[in-house]
Amino acid sequence: MNHMPMYSVNHVSIPRLFQKALPIAMLLALSNVSYAEESFRKEKHNKQQLINSAEQNVFQQYGISEETLKLGLSSISSKEQQVERVKRTLEIGDKVKKSDVFLVQSIDTRGNIDLRIKYDQSNLDDSENVIETIEQITKTEYRLRSYMESYDKSSVIVDEISDNEVEISFNYSKYGLPQDIAYFRFMRVKLTVLNGVATKMVMTNSKSFEFEGFRVQRYSQEVELTTLVNGQTVIKNKIIEATGNQGQKKASYYATIEPVAFYDDEFGVLVFDEESLKIVSDPRIREEKVDLDRLFPLMSDLVRQQGIDVPLPYGFSVAYRNQDMDVGFNSFDIMGVNLDEWFDPSSSIGTVNAESYTFRADVNILPFWNVYGFVGKVEMDAVVDAQYTGKLKDVLKDKLGVIGGGLACGLLESQGADLCSPGRVQVPLHLDYDLAGIGTTLSVGYKEFFASVTTTYSSTKLDGQEDWGDGILTVQPMLGYQFLDYRAQVFVGAEYQGLQSRMTGNLGDVLGIGQDFTYDVDVEIKEWAYLIGFNKQIGRNLNLTGIYNKGESRSSFTLNFGYHF
């Protein structure tokens, strides 16, 4: 923003002629200042437009296509039929694991990629599920194709080494990568362009991160590029080197990816490595298909292209919740008898502790829409602390007269049952329930900030009973902040529990008198409570969530441990 200069004039005794000239001089001066300021503003605006234009078009200016940029993250192309050879060596302490496999990629007429891993079992380490590891790496590269545009434009630096050589450096945006491959945000990329042709991309890290099961301190990825006769830029050679530690053990990783052959409709087969092509063409070699595309979440590719993280679609979790609640009363109706004259509802209170254990299964239908169902158990311990009114004294007097009623009250008191005097009565209760429910979560996010609303509908059934009780609606609106480098979130919000003001039910013959114990109680419950919580992602698939609730009439804490795939 441009700021106009500030001027002030001190009033002093000056000649009349100067007083007349002063306004004209000030007008000319301010006109020149305004003109200069406007010129400066336009010049700065034009320069900023040039800068913005350069940031947006710097790669196009040097003849670098979007497909070429994607090769820095992924060797999987949506235009090529190809065969690659991947060799890996993972060394942790004194243990060394090696593998040698081929990746065969074909494209159908609709642009769908079919990817298969071909391998000789003798070239795989028996102590490692190499195929699963290669499959995960391949899926990651497939996903990374959609994130190449998520670089930080403000980090782009162009260094013209000579008339025919240029180096373009940039960082990836920390907002545009999924959490499980977020370590790419620590990378600095240097792209070398010779005579308008991209020849090499070098990627190095600025911070440590988790990779291949160990903590990487130094990471280097060098990609040599070449151009085919059809004009397509492809990977000539890709080398990844990483060193770090796993606990107290030193760890290192070395991998090479080299093309074996490319298949072109016009130019036929372009062979880079005849010997490798013979090996991969052997019908005795084993093959595994990589499932690249998944049904859920729907619209995931569209969302990824906007630089938004897409969650893993399926999940299971277990949760434990402990809730304490104070319940006020307005009326008592037990087994069809109104007891308000015997027990004062306004002076009575119920203290409830409920522990629940649930198992949940969920799926992300859309990247921002999750649905789930759950089953579980609830153990409830309650104590009803009721204010007894001493009503029996009036009843005995009505039936036996004043003297007879007094004698009866005295007799009861001598037996340790003072039922003619007001007092407090505590009634303990332990109940076990089955629990079932469904729910959904809607969420949105912007950079480090996010918001979500979770709605759950659940119902309980008392052990030994066949009928399910009335459903309970729970709503949790939340606002949160995520620490991108640590894959952790903190959030605050509120929780609504739609408990009904009347609690009715049938506990069966809990008193052992051959008659069901029914109740109809009018209660006072505060429906809203505040909440605060955290979520920590552990590795690729695990996450731990904790929530604490506090309201006027209840408090609770919840722990949830989940697995997504």
Coordinates of C-alpha atoms in Angstrom, one line a residue:
M1 CA 0.0 0.0 0.0
N2 CA 1.3 3.5 -0.9
H3 CA 1.1 6.2 1.7
M4 CA 0.6 9.9 0.8
P5 CA 3.1 12.2 2.4
M6 CA 2.0 14.2 5.5
Y7 CA 2.5 18.0 5.6
S8 CA 2.0 20.6 8.3
V9 CA 2.3 24.4 8.3
N10 CA 3.3 26.5 11.3
H11 CA 1.5 29.9 11.4
V12 CA 4.0 32.7 11.7
S13 CA 4.0 36.5 11.0
I14 CA 4.9 36.9 7.3
P15 CA 4.5 39.6 4.6
R16 CA 1.1 39.9 3.0
L17 CA 2.6 39.2 -0.5
F18 CA 4.1 35.9 0.8
Q19 CA 0.7 35.1 2.3
K20 CA -0.9 35.4 -1.2
A21 CA 1.9 33.4 -2.8
L22 CA 1.9 30.6 -0.3
P23 CA -1.4 28.9 -1.4
I24 CA -0.2 29.0 -5.1
A25 CA 3.2 27.5 -4.1
M26 CA 1.6 24.8 -2.0
L27 CA -0.8 24.0 -4.8
L28 CA 2.1 23.6 -7.3
A29 CA 4.1 21.6 -4.8
L30 CA 1.3 19.2 -3.9
S31 CA 0.5 18.8 -7.6
N32 CA 4.1 17.7 -8.3
V33 CA 4.0 15.4 -5.3
S34 CA 0.7 13.9 -6.3
Y35 CA 2.0 13.4 -9.9
A36 CA 5.2 11.8 -8.6
E37 CA 3.3 9.6 -6.2
E38 CA 0.9 8.5 -8.9
S39 CA 3.8 7.8 -11.3
F40 CA 5.5 5.8 -8.6
R41 CA 2.3 3.9 -7.8
K42 CA 1.7 3.1 -11.5
E43 CA 5.3 2.0 -12.0
K44 CA 5.2 -0.2 -8.9
H45 CA 1.9 -1.7 -10.0
N46 CA 3.2 -2.5 -13.4
K47 CA 6.4 -4.0 -11.9
Q48 CA 4.3 -6.1 -9.6
Q49 CA 2.2 -7.3 -12.6
L50 CA 5.4 -8.3 -14.4
I51 CA 6.6 -10.1 -11.2
N52 CA 3.2 -12.0 -10.9
S53 CA 3.2 -12.8 -14.6
A54 CA 6.8 -14.1 -14.4
E55 CA 5.9 -16.3 -11.4
Q56 CA 2.9 -17.7 -13.2
N57 CA 4.7 -18.3 -16.5
V58 CA 8.3 -18.7 -15.7
F59 CA 8.3 -22.4 -16.7
Q60 CA 6.5 -21.7 -19.9
Q61 CA 8.9 -18.9 -20.7
Y62 CA 11.7 -21.5 -20.7
G63 CA 9.8 -24.1 -22.6
I64 CA 9.1 -26.4 -19.6
S65 CA 5.7 -28.2 -19.9
E66 CA 3.5 -29.3 -17.0
E67 CA 4.2 -33.0 -17.9
T68 CA 7.9 -32.4 -17.6
L69 CA 7.5 -30.8 -14.1
K70 CA 5.6 -33.8 -12.9
L71 CA 8.5 -36.1 -13.6
G72 CA 10.3 -34.6 -10.6
L73 CA 7.7 -36.3 -8.3
S74 CA 6.5 -39.2 -10.4
S75 CA 7.8 -41.3 -13.3
I76 CA 4.2 -42.4 -14.0
S77 CA 2.9 -40.5 -17.1
S78 CA -0.6 -40.4 -18.4
K79 CA 0.7 -40.5 -22.0
E80 CA 3.2 -43.3 -22.0
Q81 CA 3.2 -47.0 -22.4
Q82 CA 6.4 -48.0 -20.7
V83 CA 8.5 -50.4 -18.7
E84 CA 10.8 -49.3 -15.9
R85 CA 13.3 -51.2 -13.7
V86 CA 13.4 -50.3 -10.0
K87 CA 16.3 -51.4 -7.7
R88 CA 16.2 -50.7 -4.0
T89 CA 18.7 -51.2 -1.1
L90 CA 17.6 -50.5 2.4
E91 CA 20.2 -50.8 5.1
I92 CA 19.4 -50.5 8.9
G93 CA 22.2 -51.3 11.2
D94 CA 23.8 -54.5 9.9
K95 CA 20.7 -55.7 8.1
V96 CA 20.5 -55.1 4.3
K97 CA 17.4 -55.6 2.2
K98 CA 17.6 -55.5 -1.6
S99 CA 15.0 -55.8 -4.3
D100 CA 14.8 -55.7 -8.1
V101 CA 11.4 -55.3 -9.9
F102 CA 9.9 -54.1 -13.1
L103 CA 7.0 -51.6 -13.4
V104 CA 4.9 -52.1 -16.6
Q105 CA 2.5 -49.3 -17.4
S106 CA -0.1 -49.3 -20.2
I107 CA -2.8 -46.8 -21.1
D108 CA -6.2 -47.7 -22.5
T109 CA -8.1 -45.6 -25.0
R110 CA -9.9 -43.6 -22.2
G111 CA -6.6 -42.7 -20.6
N112 CA -6.9 -45.1 -17.7
I113 CA -3.6 -46.4 -16.4
D114 CA -3.0 -50.1 -15.9
L115 CA 0.1 -50.7 -13.7
R116 CA 1.7 -54.1 -12.9
I117 CA 4.7 -55.2 -10.9
K118 CA 6.8 -58.0 -12.5
Y119 CA 9.5 -59.7 -10.6
D120 CA 11.7 -62.7 -10.1
Q121 CA 11.2 -64.0 -6.6
S122 CA 14.9 -64.8 -6.2
N123 CA 15.6 -61.0 -6.5
L124 CA 13.4 -60.1 -3.5
D125 CA 14.4 -60.1 0.1
D126 CA 12.6 -62.9 2.0
S127 CA 12.4 -60.8 5.2
E128 CA 10.4 -58.0 3.6
N129 CA 7.1 -57.8 1.8
V130 CA 8.7 -56.1 -1.1
I131 CA 5.7 -56.2 -3.4
E132 CA 3.5 -54.4 -0.8
T133 CA 6.3 -51.8 -0.3
I134 CA 6.7 -51.2 -4.0
E135 CA 3.0 -51.1 -4.5
Q136 CA 2.7 -48.4 -1.8
I137 CA 5.6 -46.4 -3.4
T138 CA 3.9 -46.7 -6.8
K139 CA 0.5 -45.6 -5.5
T140 CA 2.3 -42.6 -3.9
E141 CA 3.9 -41.6 -7.2
Y142 CA 0.5 -42.0 -9.0
R143 CA -1.1 -39.6 -6.5
L144 CA 1.8 -37.2 -6.7
R145 CA 1.0 -36.6 -10.4
S146 CA -1.8 -34.3 -9.3
Y147 CA 0.3 -32.2 -7.0
M148 CA 3.0 -30.8 -9.2
E149 CA 1.3 -27.5 -9.6
S150 CA 1.3 -27.1 -5.8
Y151 CA 4.6 -25.3 -5.6
D152 CA 5.2 -22.1 -3.8
K153 CA 5.3 -19.4 -6.5
S154 CA 7.0 -16.9 -4.2
S155 CA 10.0 -19.3 -3.9
V156 CA 10.8 -19.5 -7.6
I157 CA 14.3 -18.2 -8.4
V158 CA 15.7 -18.1 -11.9
D159 CA 19.5 -18.2 -12.3
E160 CA 20.8 -17.7 -15.9
I161 CA 24.1 -19.5 -15.8
S162 CA 24.9 -18.7 -19.5
D163 CA 23.1 -17.8 -22.7
N164 CA 22.1 -21.4 -23.1
E165 CA 21.9 -22.7 -19.5
V166 CA 19.3 -21.7 -16.9
E167 CA 18.6 -23.1 -13.3
I168 CA 15.1 -22.7 -11.9
S169 CA 14.7 -23.4 -8.2
F170 CA 11.5 -23.6 -6.2
N171 CA 9.9 -25.1 -3.1
Y172 CA 6.7 -27.1 -2.8
S173 CA 3.7 -25.5 -1.1
K174 CA 3.2 -26.8 2.5
Y175 CA -0.6 -26.5 1.9
G176 CA -0.9 -28.6 -1.2
L177 CA 0.3 -32.1 -0.3
P178 CA -1.5 -34.9 1.5
Q179 CA -0.3 -35.6 5.0
D180 CA 1.1 -39.1 4.3
I181 CA 3.5 -37.6 1.6
A182 CA 3.9 -34.2 3.2
Y183 CA 7.6 -34.6 3.5
F184 CA 7.9 -33.2 0.0
R185 CA 7.2 -29.8 1.5
F186 CA 10.7 -29.9 2.9
M187 CA 12.2 -30.2 -0.6
R188 CA 14.1 -27.7 -2.6
V189 CA 14.1 -28.4 -6.3
K190 CA 16.6 -27.2 -8.8
L191 CA 15.7 -27.7 -12.5
T192 CA 18.4 -27.3 -15.2
V193 CA 17.4 -26.2 -18.7
L194 CA 19.9 -26.4 -21.6
N195 CA 19.0 -24.7 -24.9
G196 CA 15.3 -24.7 -23.9
V197 CA 15.3 -28.4 -22.9
A198 CA 14.9 -29.7 -19.4
T199 CA 17.9 -32.0 -18.6
K200 CA 18.0 -32.5 -14.9
M201 CA 16.0 -32.1 -11.6
V202 CA 17.7 -32.3 -8.2
M203 CA 15.7 -32.4 -5.0
T204 CA 17.2 -32.0 -1.5
N205 CA 15.6 -31.7 1.9
S206 CA 15.8 -28.8 4.4
K207 CA 14.3 -30.7 7.4
S208 CA 14.3 -34.3 8.7
F209 CA 11.3 -36.5 8.1
E210 CA 10.0 -40.1 8.3
F211 CA 10.6 -42.2 5.2
E212 CA 10.8 -45.9 4.6
G213 CA 10.5 -46.6 8.3
F214 CA 13.4 -44.5 9.5
R215 CA 14.2 -40.8 10.3
V216 CA 15.8 -39.2 7.3
Q217 CA 18.4 -36.5 8.0
R218 CA 19.8 -36.1 4.4
Y219 CA 17.8 -36.8 1.3
S220 CA 18.8 -36.4 -2.4
Q221 CA 16.9 -37.2 -5.5
E222 CA 18.4 -36.6 -8.9
V223 CA 16.4 -37.1 -12.1
E224 CA 18.1 -37.1 -15.5
L225 CA 15.7 -36.2 -18.4
T226 CA 15.8 -37.1 -22.0
T227 CA 13.6 -36.4 -25.1
L228 CA 12.3 -39.2 -27.2
V229 CA 12.0 -39.1 -31.0
N230 CA 8.3 -38.3 -30.6
G231 CA 9.3 -35.1 -28.7
Q232 CA 8.1 -36.5 -25.3
T233 CA 10.4 -35.7 -22.3
V234 CA 10.9 -38.8 -20.1
I235 CA 13.1 -39.9 -17.2
K236 CA 16.5 -41.2 -18.3
N237 CA 17.6 -42.1 -14.9
K238 CA 16.4 -41.4 -11.3
I239 CA 18.5 -41.9 -8.2
I240 CA 17.3 -41.5 -4.6
E241 CA 19.7 -41.5 -1.7
A242 CA 18.7 -41.0 1.9
T243 CA 20.6 -41.4 5.2
G244 CA 19.4 -41.2 8.8
N245 CA 18.6 -43.4 11.7
Q246 CA 16.1 -45.8 13.1
G247 CA 16.4 -45.4 16.9
Q248 CA 20.1 -45.9 17.7
K249 CA 20.8 -47.7 14.4
K250 CA 22.1 -45.9 11.3
A251 CA 19.9 -46.2 8.2
S252 CA 20.4 -45.6 4.5
Y253 CA 18.3 -46.0 1.4
Y254 CA 19.4 -46.2 -2.2
A255 CA 17.1 -46.6 -5.2
T256 CA 17.5 -46.3 -9.0
I257 CA 14.7 -46.1 -11.5
E258 CA 15.7 -46.6 -15.1
P259 CA 13.6 -46.9 -18.3
V260 CA 13.6 -50.3 -20.1
A261 CA 11.4 -49.4 -23.1
F262 CA 8.8 -47.0 -24.4
Y263 CA 6.0 -48.0 -26.7
D264 CA 4.7 -45.4 -29.2
D265 CA 1.9 -45.7 -31.8
E266 CA 3.9 -43.9 -34.4
F267 CA 7.5 -44.9 -33.7
G268 CA 7.0 -48.3 -32.3
V269 CA 9.2 -49.7 -29.5
L270 CA 12.0 -47.5 -28.2
V271 CA 14.3 -49.8 -26.2
F272 CA 16.7 -48.4 -23.6
D273 CA 17.9 -51.7 -22.1
E274 CA 17.8 -54.8 -24.2
E275 CA 18.9 -57.2 -21.4
S276 CA 16.2 -56.0 -19.0
L277 CA 13.5 -56.2 -21.7
K278 CA 14.4 -59.9 -22.2
I279 CA 14.0 -60.5 -18.5
V280 CA 10.7 -58.8 -18.1
S281 CA 9.4 -60.5 -21.3
D282 CA 10.1 -64.0 -19.8
P283 CA 6.6 -65.7 -19.4
R284 CA 7.9 -67.3 -16.2
I285 CA 8.3 -64.0 -14.4
R286 CA 5.7 -63.3 -11.7
E287 CA 3.2 -60.4 -11.9
E288 CA 1.1 -58.3 -9.5
K289 CA -1.5 -55.7 -10.5
V290 CA -1.5 -52.4 -8.7
D291 CA -4.9 -51.1 -7.8
L292 CA -4.4 -47.4 -8.5
D293 CA -7.9 -46.0 -8.6
R294 CA -10.4 -46.5 -5.8
L295 CA -14.1 -45.8 -5.8
F296 CA -14.0 -43.6 -2.7
P297 CA -13.7 -40.7 -2.1
L298 CA -15.7 -39.6 -5.1
M299 CA -14.4 -36.5 -6.9
S300 CA -11.0 -37.1 -5.2
D301 CA -9.0 -36.2 -8.4
L302 CA -10.9 -32.9 -8.7
V303 CA -10.2 -32.0 -5.1
R304 CA -6.5 -33.0 -5.4
Q305 CA -6.1 -30.7 -8.4
Q306 CA -7.0 -27.8 -6.1
G307 CA -4.1 -28.7 -3.8
I308 CA -6.4 -30.1 -1.0
D309 CA -5.5 -33.2 1.0
V310 CA -7.8 -36.2 0.4
P311 CA -8.2 -38.6 3.3
L312 CA -7.8 -42.4 3.0
P313 CA -11.3 -43.7 2.2
Y314 CA -11.9 -46.5 4.7
G315 CA -11.4 -46.8 8.4
F316 CA -12.0 -48.7 11.7
S317 CA -11.7 -47.3 15.2
V318 CA -12.3 -48.1 18.8
A319 CA -13.3 -45.5 21.3
Y320 CA -13.7 -45.1 25.1
R321 CA -15.8 -42.4 26.7
N322 CA -16.4 -41.6 30.3
Q323 CA -19.1 -39.1 31.2
D324 CA -20.3 -37.7 34.5
M325 CA -23.6 -35.9 34.6
D326 CA -25.8 -34.3 37.2
V327 CA -29.5 -34.6 36.6
G328 CA -32.2 -32.3 38.2
F329 CA -35.8 -33.5 38.7
N330 CA -39.2 -31.9 38.3
S331 CA -41.5 -34.9 39.0
F332 CA -41.3 -38.6 40.0
D333 CA -43.7 -41.3 38.7
I334 CA -42.6 -44.8 39.7
M335 CA -44.6 -47.8 38.7
G336 CA -47.6 -45.7 37.9
V337 CA -47.6 -43.8 41.2
N338 CA -46.8 -40.1 41.5
L339 CA -44.3 -39.6 44.3
D340 CA -43.9 -35.8 44.3
E341 CA -45.6 -35.6 47.7
W342 CA -43.2 -38.1 49.1
F343 CA -40.0 -36.9 47.5
D344 CA -39.3 -33.2 46.7
P345 CA -38.1 -33.1 43.0
S346 CA -36.7 -29.6 43.3
S347 CA -34.4 -30.8 46.2
S348 CA -33.4 -34.1 44.6
I349 CA -30.5 -34.8 42.2
G350 CA -29.2 -37.7 40.3
T351 CA -25.5 -38.3 39.7
V352 CA -24.7 -40.5 36.7
N353 CA -21.5 -42.0 35.5
A354 CA -21.6 -43.7 32.1
E355 CA -18.7 -45.6 30.4
S356 CA -19.0 -46.6 26.8
Y357 CA -16.9 -48.8 24.6
T358 CA -17.6 -48.6 20.8
F359 CA -16.3 -50.0 17.6
R360 CA -16.8 -47.9 14.5
A361 CA -16.5 -48.4 10.7
D362 CA -16.5 -45.4 8.4
V363 CA -16.0 -44.4 4.8
N364 CA -15.3 -41.1 3.1
I365 CA -18.0 -40.8 0.4
L366 CA -16.6 -37.4 -0.7
P367 CA -13.3 -35.9 0.4
F368 CA -15.2 -33.6 2.8
W369 CA -18.1 -36.1 3.8
N370 CA -17.6 -39.0 6.0
V371 CA -20.3 -41.5 7.2
Y372 CA -20.0 -44.1 9.8
G373 CA -21.8 -46.7 11.9
F374 CA -21.0 -48.0 15.3
V375 CA -21.9 -50.6 18.0
G376 CA -20.9 -50.9 21.6
K377 CA -21.6 -51.3 25.2
V378 CA -22.6 -48.7 28.0
E379 CA -22.1 -49.3 31.7
M380 CA -24.1 -46.9 33.8
D381 CA -23.8 -46.3 37.5
A382 CA -26.3 -43.8 39.0
V383 CA -27.2 -42.6 42.5
V384 CA -30.5 -40.8 43.0
D385 CA -30.1 -38.5 46.0
A386 CA -33.8 -37.7 46.8
Q387 CA -35.2 -35.4 49.4
Y388 CA -37.8 -37.3 51.5
T389 CA -40.7 -35.1 52.7
G390 CA -41.8 -37.2 55.7
K391 CA -45.2 -37.6 54.1
L392 CA -45.8 -40.9 56.0
K393 CA -46.4 -39.0 59.2
D394 CA -49.5 -37.2 57.8
V395 CA -50.7 -40.5 56.3
L396 CA -50.5 -42.3 59.7
K397 CA -52.2 -39.5 61.5
D398 CA -55.1 -39.6 59.0
K399 CA -55.4 -43.3 59.4
L400 CA -54.7 -43.8 63.2
G401 CA -55.3 -40.3 64.6
V402 CA -52.8 -38.0 66.1
I403 CA -51.9 -40.2 69.1
G404 CA -51.9 -43.4 67.1
G405 CA -50.0 -41.9 64.3
G406 CA -47.4 -40.5 66.8
L407 CA -47.0 -44.0 68.4
A408 CA -46.6 -45.6 65.0
C409 CA -43.9 -43.1 64.0
G410 CA -42.1 -43.7 67.3
L411 CA -42.2 -47.5 66.7
L412 CA -40.7 -47.1 63.3
E413 CA -38.0 -44.8 64.6
S414 CA -37.1 -47.3 67.3
Q415 CA -36.6 -49.9 64.6
G416 CA -34.2 -47.6 62.8
A417 CA -36.6 -46.5 60.1
D418 CA -37.5 -42.9 60.8
L419 CA -40.0 -42.5 58.0
C420 CA -41.9 -39.7 59.7
S421 CA -39.2 -37.1 59.5
P422 CA -37.9 -35.3 56.4
G423 CA -34.5 -36.6 55.2
R424 CA -32.4 -37.7 52.2
V425 CA -32.6 -41.1 50.6
Q426 CA -29.9 -42.4 48.3
V427 CA -30.9 -45.1 45.7
P428 CA -27.9 -46.7 43.8
L429 CA -28.5 -48.2 40.4
H430 CA -26.3 -50.1 38.0
L431 CA -27.4 -50.8 34.4
D432 CA -25.8 -52.3 31.3
Y433 CA -26.9 -51.3 27.8
D434 CA -26.2 -52.3 24.2
L435 CA -25.4 -49.3 22.0
A436 CA -25.8 -48.7 18.2
G437 CA -25.8 -45.7 16.0
I438 CA -25.0 -43.9 12.8
G439 CA -23.3 -40.6 12.1
T440 CA -21.8 -38.2 9.5
T441 CA -19.1 -35.6 9.4
L442 CA -18.9 -32.6 7.1
S443 CA -15.6 -30.6 7.0
V444 CA -13.9 -27.7 5.2
G445 CA -10.4 -26.3 5.4
Y446 CA -8.2 -23.4 4.4
K447 CA -4.5 -23.7 4.8
E448 CA -3.9 -24.6 8.5
F449 CA -7.5 -23.9 9.6
F450 CA -10.4 -26.2 9.4
A451 CA -14.0 -26.5 10.5
S452 CA -16.3 -29.6 10.9
V453 CA -19.7 -30.6 12.1
T454 CA -20.3 -34.2 13.3
T455 CA -23.8 -35.5 13.8
T456 CA -24.6 -38.8 15.5
Y457 CA -27.9 -40.6 16.1
S458 CA -27.7 -43.4 18.7
S459 CA -30.0 -45.7 20.7
T460 CA -29.6 -48.0 23.6
K461 CA -31.1 -51.3 24.7
L462 CA -31.1 -52.5 28.3
D463 CA -29.5 -56.0 28.8
G464 CA -32.3 -58.6 29.0
Q465 CA -34.8 -56.4 27.1
E466 CA -35.9 -56.6 23.5
D467 CA -37.0 -53.0 22.8
W468 CA -34.6 -50.2 21.9
G469 CA -35.0 -46.9 23.7
D470 CA -35.6 -43.5 22.2
G471 CA -32.8 -42.2 20.0
I472 CA -30.4 -39.5 21.1
L473 CA -29.1 -36.8 18.7
T474 CA -25.6 -35.5 19.3
V475 CA -24.0 -32.6 17.3
Q476 CA -20.4 -31.4 17.5
P477 CA -19.4 -28.2 15.7
M478 CA -15.7 -27.6 15.8
L479 CA -13.0 -25.1 14.6
G480 CA -9.4 -26.2 14.5
Y481 CA -5.8 -25.6 13.6
Q482 CA -3.4 -28.1 12.1
F483 CA 0.4 -28.3 12.6
L484 CA 1.4 -29.4 9.1
D485 CA 4.9 -30.4 10.0
Y486 CA 3.8 -32.6 12.8
R487 CA 0.6 -34.0 11.3
A488 CA -1.4 -33.0 14.3
Q489 CA -4.5 -30.9 14.9
V490 CA -6.0 -29.1 17.9
F491 CA -9.6 -27.9 18.0
V492 CA -12.3 -26.3 20.1
G493 CA -16.0 -26.4 19.8
A494 CA -19.3 -27.5 21.5
E495 CA -21.3 -30.6 21.9
Y496 CA -25.1 -30.8 21.9
Q497 CA -26.8 -33.9 23.4
G498 CA -30.5 -34.0 22.6
L499 CA -31.6 -35.7 25.8
Q500 CA -35.3 -35.5 26.3
S501 CA -36.8 -33.7 29.3
R502 CA -38.8 -36.8 30.2
M503 CA -37.1 -40.1 30.9
T504 CA -39.4 -43.1 30.6
G505 CA -38.7 -46.8 30.5
N506 CA -39.2 -50.3 31.9
L507 CA -36.3 -51.9 33.8
G508 CA -38.2 -55.2 34.3
D509 CA -38.5 -57.0 37.6
V510 CA -35.3 -55.5 39.1
L511 CA -36.8 -55.5 42.6
G512 CA -37.7 -59.2 42.5
I513 CA -41.4 -58.6 43.4
G514 CA -42.9 -60.1 40.3
Q515 CA -43.8 -56.7 38.9
D516 CA -42.0 -54.6 36.3
F517 CA -40.3 -51.5 37.5
T518 CA -41.5 -48.6 35.3
Y519 CA -40.6 -45.0 35.6
D520 CA -41.6 -41.7 34.1
V521 CA -39.4 -38.9 35.4
D522 CA -39.4 -35.2 34.4
V523 CA -35.7 -34.0 34.5
E524 CA -33.7 -30.9 33.9
I525 CA -30.6 -31.4 31.7
K526 CA -28.3 -28.8 30.1
E527 CA -27.9 -29.9 26.5
W528 CA -24.8 -27.9 25.5
A529 CA -21.2 -28.3 26.6
Y530 CA -17.9 -26.9 25.4
L531 CA -15.2 -29.2 24.1
I532 CA -11.4 -29.1 23.4
G533 CA -9.4 -31.8 21.7
F534 CA -6.5 -33.0 19.6
N535 CA -5.8 -35.4 16.8
K536 CA -2.4 -36.9 16.0
Q537 CA -1.7 -38.9 12.9
I538 CA 0.8 -41.7 13.5
G539 CA 2.5 -42.9 10.3
R540 CA 0.4 -43.4 7.2
N541 CA -2.6 -45.2 8.6
L542 CA -3.0 -44.7 12.4
N543 CA -4.5 -41.7 14.3
L544 CA -5.2 -40.9 18.0
T545 CA -7.9 -38.5 19.0
G546 CA -8.7 -37.1 22.5
I547 CA -11.7 -34.9 23.4
Y548 CA -12.6 -33.2 26.7
N549 CA -16.1 -31.9 27.3
K550 CA -17.2 -29.5 30.1
G551 CA -20.7 -28.1 30.6
E552 CA -23.0 -26.9 33.4
S553 CA -24.3 -30.3 34.2
R554 CA -21.8 -32.7 32.6
S555 CA -18.2 -33.4 31.8
S556 CA -16.6 -36.2 29.8
F557 CA -13.4 -37.3 28.1
T558 CA -13.1 -39.5 25.0
L559 CA -10.2 -41.4 23.5
N560 CA -10.4 -42.8 20.0
F561 CA -7.8 -44.9 18.2
G562 CA -8.3 -45.4 14.5
Y563 CA -6.9 -47.1 11.4
H564 CA -7.5 -45.9 7.9
F565 CA -6.6 -47.5 4.6

